[in-house]
Amino acid sequence: MIVYIWDMDETLILLKSLLDGSYAESFNGVKESRKGTDIGKRWENHILQVCDDYFFYEQMENYNQPCLDALSLYDDGQDLSDYNFNSDGFKHMHDDADRRKLAYRQRVIAQKYAQGLHHVLDQQLIQLWDDLYQMTDNYTDGWFSSGHAFLQQILGRNTLSTSNHARCQHINVLVTSGSLIPSLVKCLLFKLDDVFSYDNVYSSWDVGKLQCFSWIKERFSGQAVRFCVIGDGMEECMAAQRMSWPFIQIDFRPGGVHRFPGLTLRMVEHYIDVIYGPSNSDNCDE
């Protein structure tokens, strides 16, 4: 099994660097900075609107969890089809009853995530969203679509491995420093929900990336697993070093060694093999 652990911001998506103009500046005048900032602000508005209107963010903002299953033990499985989330009295996290109400919300969020935004947004919003995504992808020279294609390529190797009777799984896991609900909404808006299932999305906002990496290692314990971390920041770099995992640093600058488009599976496999040694081709189609 190979588990690819991804950062989100400034790795799979570009948002902060659009907003502050650093992405445009790295192109020495080729990119129009004001256009990038405008695109970033439009994304910010979309993210906040979807969070508040469809994902209980106003109610849950102060009660971030590292993953949607964090409170599953408190969920008694009640049918929520007629449940009124606006009148159940959820305001604080004082006791198990409050944790159960939060767990209900997280269960609904997981269901909405699995269904996708086409089951949540109306047609006008979907068109605005699609247009903005395409505009952003064009402005960033295909960063978003090529990153998504890379993630699909990783998952596509599971089908290849199955057809060759190999025994290797390839899994994408997201560990983001942002809070959980906005991060899940970003996955949906930036069309990453088909390559990251909700149970493979972690927020390190409160606990740090090293703790999330430890949970992921424990989750896949007992199996022959290789891990690889891909991100742009020092925190995931240091955490990967602590775990003795390979780390690939993403750099959005035009001359960056690892960026989108450009990053290939061959590059990633090289870093994995440096740490773990050459893979056994009988067990995993490399």
CSV table of C-alpha atoms in Angstrom, one decimal:
chain,number,residue,atom,x,y,z
A,1,MET,CA,0.0,0.0,0.0
A,2,ILE,CA,1.2,3.5,-0.8
A,3,VAL,CA,-0.5,6.4,1.0
A,4,TYR,CA,0.0,9.8,-0.6
A,5,ILE,CA,-0.6,12.5,2.0
A,6,TRP,CA,-1.3,15.9,0.5
A,7,ASP,CA,-1.4,19.4,1.7
A,8,MET,CA,-4.2,21.5,0.1
A,9,ASP,CA,-3.5,25.2,0.0
A,10,GLU,CA,-0.6,26.3,-2.3
A,11,THR,CA,-0.2,22.6,-3.2
A,12,LEU,CA,-3.3,21.2,-5.0
A,13,ILE,CA,-5.0,24.6,-5.1
A,14,LEU,CA,-3.7,28.2,-5.3
A,15,LEU,CA,-5.6,30.7,-3.3
A,16,LYS,CA,-3.4,32.7,-0.8
A,17,SER,CA,-0.9,33.4,-3.5
A,18,LEU,CA,-3.6,34.7,-5.8
A,19,LEU,CA,-5.0,36.9,-3.1
A,20,ASP,CA,-1.7,38.4,-2.0
A,21,GLY,CA,-0.3,38.7,-5.6
A,22,SER,CA,2.7,36.5,-4.9
A,23,TYR,CA,1.7,34.1,-7.7
A,24,ALA,CA,1.5,36.8,-10.3
A,25,GLU,CA,4.7,38.4,-9.0
A,26,SER,CA,6.7,35.2,-9.5
A,27,PHE,CA,6.0,35.5,-13.3
A,28,ASN,CA,7.8,38.9,-13.5
A,29,GLY,CA,4.9,40.9,-15.1
A,30,VAL,CA,3.6,38.1,-17.4
A,31,LYS,CA,0.5,37.6,-15.1
A,32,GLU,CA,-1.8,40.4,-14.2
A,33,SER,CA,-1.8,40.6,-10.4
A,34,ARG,CA,-5.2,42.4,-10.2
A,35,LYS,CA,-6.9,39.6,-12.1
A,36,GLY,CA,-5.4,37.0,-9.8
A,37,THR,CA,-6.5,38.9,-6.7
A,38,ASP,CA,-10.0,39.3,-8.1
A,39,ILE,CA,-10.2,35.6,-8.8
A,40,GLY,CA,-9.1,34.8,-5.2
A,41,LYS,CA,-11.7,37.1,-3.7
A,42,ARG,CA,-14.4,35.5,-5.7
A,43,TRP,CA,-13.4,32.1,-4.5
A,44,GLU,CA,-13.4,33.4,-0.9
A,45,ASN,CA,-16.9,34.6,-1.3
A,46,HIS,CA,-18.0,31.3,-2.8
A,47,ILE,CA,-16.4,29.2,0.0
A,48,LEU,CA,-18.0,31.3,2.8
A,49,GLN,CA,-21.4,31.2,1.1
A,50,VAL,CA,-21.4,27.5,0.7
A,51,CYS,CA,-20.1,26.9,4.2
A,52,ASP,CA,-22.8,29.0,5.8
A,53,ASP,CA,-25.7,28.2,3.6
A,54,TYR,CA,-25.3,24.4,3.3
A,55,PHE,CA,-22.7,23.1,5.8
A,56,PHE,CA,-23.7,24.6,9.2
A,57,TYR,CA,-20.5,26.6,9.4
A,58,GLU,CA,-21.9,29.4,11.5
A,59,GLN,CA,-23.1,26.9,14.1
A,60,MET,CA,-19.9,24.8,14.0
A,61,GLU,CA,-17.1,27.4,13.4
A,62,ASN,CA,-15.9,27.3,17.1
A,63,TYR,CA,-16.0,23.5,17.3
A,64,ASN,CA,-13.5,22.3,14.7
A,65,GLN,CA,-12.8,18.6,14.6
A,66,PRO,CA,-9.8,16.9,13.0
A,67,CYS,CA,-12.1,14.7,10.8
A,68,LEU,CA,-15.8,14.1,10.2
A,69,ASP,CA,-15.7,10.7,12.1
A,70,ALA,CA,-14.2,12.3,15.2
A,71,LEU,CA,-17.5,12.3,17.1
A,72,SER,CA,-19.1,9.2,15.5
A,73,LEU,CA,-19.2,7.5,18.9
A,74,TYR,CA,-21.8,10.1,20.0
A,75,ASP,CA,-24.0,9.6,17.0
A,76,ASP,CA,-26.9,7.3,18.0
A,77,GLY,CA,-28.1,6.8,14.4
A,78,GLN,CA,-31.3,8.8,14.7
A,79,ASP,CA,-33.2,9.4,11.5
A,80,LEU,CA,-32.4,13.1,10.6
A,81,SER,CA,-34.8,13.4,7.6
A,82,ASP,CA,-37.2,15.6,9.6
A,83,TYR,CA,-34.6,16.9,12.1
A,84,ASN,CA,-34.6,20.7,12.7
A,85,PHE,CA,-31.0,21.8,13.1
A,86,ASN,CA,-32.1,25.4,13.7
A,87,SER,CA,-34.1,24.6,16.8
A,88,ASP,CA,-32.3,21.8,18.6
A,89,GLY,CA,-30.5,24.2,21.0
A,90,PHE,CA,-27.0,23.5,19.8
A,91,LYS,CA,-24.9,26.5,21.0
A,92,HIS,CA,-22.1,25.1,23.1
A,93,MET,CA,-20.1,21.9,23.7
A,94,HIS,CA,-20.7,21.3,27.4
A,95,ASP,CA,-21.8,17.6,27.5
A,96,ASP,CA,-22.5,14.4,25.5
A,97,ALA,CA,-25.9,15.8,24.3
A,98,ASP,CA,-24.1,18.7,22.6
A,99,ARG,CA,-21.5,16.3,21.1
A,100,ARG,CA,-24.4,14.2,19.8
A,101,LYS,CA,-25.9,17.3,18.1
A,102,LEU,CA,-22.5,18.1,16.5
A,103,ALA,CA,-22.1,14.5,15.4
A,104,TYR,CA,-25.5,14.7,13.7
A,105,ARG,CA,-24.3,17.8,11.7
A,106,GLN,CA,-21.1,16.0,10.8
A,107,ARG,CA,-23.1,13.0,9.5
A,108,VAL,CA,-25.2,15.2,7.3
A,109,ILE,CA,-22.1,17.0,6.0
A,110,ALA,CA,-20.6,13.6,5.1
A,111,GLN,CA,-23.7,12.7,3.2
A,112,LYS,CA,-23.7,16.0,1.3
A,113,TYR,CA,-20.0,15.6,0.5
A,114,ALA,CA,-20.6,12.1,-0.8
A,115,GLN,CA,-23.5,13.4,-3.0
A,116,GLY,CA,-21.5,16.3,-4.4
A,117,LEU,CA,-22.4,20.0,-5.0
A,118,HIS,CA,-24.7,19.2,-8.0
A,119,HIS,CA,-27.1,17.9,-5.4
A,120,VAL,CA,-26.8,21.0,-3.2
A,121,LEU,CA,-26.5,24.1,-5.5
A,122,ASP,CA,-29.0,25.4,-8.0
A,123,GLN,CA,-28.2,25.5,-11.7
A,124,GLN,CA,-27.2,29.2,-11.7
A,125,LEU,CA,-24.7,28.7,-8.9
A,126,ILE,CA,-23.3,25.6,-10.6
A,127,GLN,CA,-22.7,27.6,-13.8
A,128,LEU,CA,-21.0,30.4,-11.8
A,129,TRP,CA,-18.8,27.9,-10.1
A,130,ASP,CA,-17.9,26.1,-13.3
A,131,ASP,CA,-17.0,29.3,-15.0
A,132,LEU,CA,-14.9,30.5,-12.1
A,133,TYR,CA,-13.1,27.2,-12.0
A,134,GLN,CA,-12.3,27.3,-15.7
A,135,MET,CA,-11.1,31.0,-15.4
A,136,THR,CA,-8.8,30.1,-12.5
A,137,ASP,CA,-7.4,27.0,-14.2
A,138,ASN,CA,-6.6,29.1,-17.3
A,139,TYR,CA,-5.0,31.9,-15.2
A,140,THR,CA,-2.8,29.3,-13.4
A,141,ASP,CA,-1.8,27.5,-16.7
A,142,GLY,CA,-3.8,24.4,-15.8
A,143,TRP,CA,-2.6,24.0,-12.2
A,144,PHE,CA,-6.0,22.9,-10.8
A,145,SER,CA,-6.8,20.5,-13.6
A,146,SER,CA,-3.4,18.9,-13.8
A,147,GLY,CA,-3.3,18.4,-10.0
A,148,HIS,CA,-6.7,16.7,-10.2
A,149,ALA,CA,-5.5,14.6,-13.1
A,150,PHE,CA,-2.4,13.5,-11.1
A,151,LEU,CA,-4.7,12.4,-8.2
A,152,GLN,CA,-6.9,10.5,-10.6
A,153,GLN,CA,-3.8,8.8,-12.0
A,154,ILE,CA,-2.8,7.6,-8.6
A,155,LEU,CA,-6.3,6.1,-8.0
A,156,GLY,CA,-6.4,4.7,-11.5
A,157,ARG,CA,-3.4,2.5,-10.6
A,158,ASN,CA,-5.7,0.5,-8.3
A,159,THR,CA,-7.7,-0.7,-11.3
A,160,LEU,CA,-4.4,-1.5,-13.1
A,161,SER,CA,-3.1,-3.4,-10.1
A,162,THR,CA,-6.3,-5.4,-9.8
A,163,SER,CA,-6.3,-6.4,-13.4
A,164,ASN,CA,-2.7,-7.5,-13.0
A,165,HIS,CA,-3.5,-9.4,-9.8
A,166,ALA,CA,-1.1,-7.2,-7.9
A,167,ARG,CA,-1.6,-6.5,-4.3
A,168,CYS,CA,-0.9,-2.8,-4.0
A,169,GLN,CA,-3.4,-0.1,-3.1
A,170,HIS,CA,-2.9,3.6,-3.8
A,171,ILE,CA,-4.7,6.0,-1.5
A,172,ASN,CA,-4.9,9.8,-1.4
A,173,VAL,CA,-5.2,11.4,2.0
A,174,LEU,CA,-5.6,15.2,2.6
A,175,VAL,CA,-4.2,16.9,5.7
A,176,THR,CA,-4.9,20.6,5.6
A,177,SER,CA,-4.0,23.3,8.1
A,178,GLY,CA,-7.4,24.9,7.6
A,179,SER,CA,-10.4,24.1,9.7
A,180,LEU,CA,-12.4,21.1,8.6
A,181,ILE,CA,-15.7,22.5,7.2
A,182,PRO,CA,-14.1,25.1,4.9
A,183,SER,CA,-11.6,22.5,3.8
A,184,LEU,CA,-14.3,20.0,2.8
A,185,VAL,CA,-16.1,22.8,0.9
A,186,LYS,CA,-12.9,23.6,-0.9
A,187,CYS,CA,-12.6,20.0,-1.9
A,188,LEU,CA,-16.1,20.2,-3.4
A,189,LEU,CA,-15.6,23.6,-5.1
A,190,PHE,CA,-12.2,22.8,-6.5
A,191,LYS,CA,-13.5,19.4,-7.7
A,192,LEU,CA,-11.4,17.2,-5.5
A,193,ASP,CA,-14.2,15.2,-3.9
A,194,ASP,CA,-13.9,12.4,-6.4
A,195,VAL,CA,-10.2,11.9,-5.4
A,196,PHE,CA,-10.5,12.4,-1.6
A,197,SER,CA,-13.4,10.7,0.2
A,198,TYR,CA,-14.6,12.6,3.3
A,199,ASP,CA,-13.0,10.0,5.6
A,200,ASN,CA,-9.6,10.8,4.0
A,201,VAL,CA,-9.8,14.5,4.8
A,202,TYR,CA,-8.1,15.7,8.0
A,203,SER,CA,-7.8,19.1,9.6
A,204,SER,CA,-4.6,19.8,11.5
A,205,TRP,CA,-5.9,23.2,12.6
A,206,ASP,CA,-6.0,22.3,16.3
A,207,VAL,CA,-3.8,19.3,16.6
A,208,GLY,CA,-0.9,19.9,14.2
A,209,LYS,CA,0.2,17.9,11.2
A,210,LEU,CA,2.5,15.5,13.1
A,211,GLN,CA,-0.5,14.3,15.2
A,212,CYS,CA,-2.6,13.8,12.0
A,213,PHE,CA,0.3,11.9,10.4
A,214,SER,CA,0.5,9.7,13.5
A,215,TRP,CA,-3.2,8.9,13.3
A,216,ILE,CA,-2.8,8.0,9.6
A,217,LYS,CA,0.1,5.7,10.4
A,218,GLU,CA,-1.9,4.0,13.1
A,219,ARG,CA,-5.0,3.7,10.8
A,220,PHE,CA,-3.0,1.8,8.3
A,221,SER,CA,-0.9,-0.2,10.8
A,222,GLY,CA,-0.4,-3.9,10.3
A,223,GLN,CA,0.0,-3.6,6.6
A,224,ALA,CA,3.1,-3.2,4.4
A,225,VAL,CA,2.7,0.6,3.8
A,226,ARG,CA,4.8,3.3,2.2
A,227,PHE,CA,3.9,6.9,2.9
A,228,CYS,CA,4.8,10.0,1.0
A,229,VAL,CA,4.0,13.6,1.9
A,230,ILE,CA,3.5,16.3,-0.7
A,231,GLY,CA,3.1,19.9,0.3
A,232,ASP,CA,4.6,23.4,0.3
A,233,GLY,CA,5.0,24.2,3.9
A,234,MET,CA,7.6,23.8,6.6
A,235,GLU,CA,5.2,22.1,9.1
A,236,GLU,CA,4.4,19.1,6.8
A,237,CYS,CA,8.1,18.9,5.9
A,238,MET,CA,9.2,18.7,9.6
A,239,ALA,CA,6.4,16.3,10.4
A,240,ALA,CA,7.4,14.0,7.5
A,241,GLN,CA,11.0,14.1,8.7
A,242,ARG,CA,9.8,13.1,12.2
A,243,MET,CA,7.9,10.2,10.7
A,244,SER,CA,10.9,9.3,8.4
A,245,TRP,CA,8.7,9.7,5.4
A,246,PRO,CA,9.7,11.1,2.0
A,247,PHE,CA,8.6,14.7,1.5
A,248,ILE,CA,8.1,16.5,-1.9
A,249,GLN,CA,8.0,20.3,-1.7
A,250,ILE,CA,5.7,22.0,-4.1
A,251,ASP,CA,6.7,25.4,-5.5
A,252,PHE,CA,4.3,27.5,-7.6
A,253,ARG,CA,7.1,29.6,-9.1
A,254,PRO,CA,7.7,29.1,-12.8
A,255,GLY,CA,11.2,27.6,-12.2
A,256,GLY,CA,10.0,25.3,-9.4
A,257,VAL,CA,11.2,21.7,-9.7
A,258,HIS,CA,7.9,20.3,-8.3
A,259,ARG,CA,4.7,22.0,-9.5
A,260,PHE,CA,1.6,21.6,-11.6
A,261,PRO,CA,1.7,20.9,-14.4
A,262,GLY,CA,5.0,19.0,-14.2
A,263,LEU,CA,5.0,16.7,-11.2
A,264,THR,CA,5.0,13.0,-12.4
A,265,LEU,CA,4.5,9.7,-10.7
A,266,ARG,CA,8.0,8.8,-11.7
A,267,MET,CA,9.3,11.7,-9.6
A,268,VAL,CA,7.2,10.7,-6.6
A,269,GLU,CA,8.2,7.1,-6.9
A,270,HIS,CA,11.9,8.1,-6.9
A,271,TYR,CA,11.5,9.9,-3.5
A,272,ILE,CA,9.6,6.9,-2.1
A,273,ASP,CA,12.3,4.5,-3.3
A,274,VAL,CA,15.1,6.6,-1.8
A,275,ILE,CA,13.5,6.2,1.7
A,276,TYR,CA,12.1,2.7,1.5
A,277,GLY,CA,14.3,1.1,-1.2
A,278,PRO,CA,13.1,-0.2,-4.6
A,279,SER,CA,9.6,-1.6,-4.6
A,280,ASN,CA,8.8,-5.3,-5.3
A,281,SER,CA,7.3,-5.3,-8.7
A,282,ASP,CA,5.6,-8.6,-8.0
A,283,ASN,CA,3.5,-7.0,-5.3
A,284,CYS,CA,3.0,-3.5,-6.8
A,285,ASP,CA,2.9,-2.4,-10.3
A,286,GLU,CA,5.4,0.5,-10.3
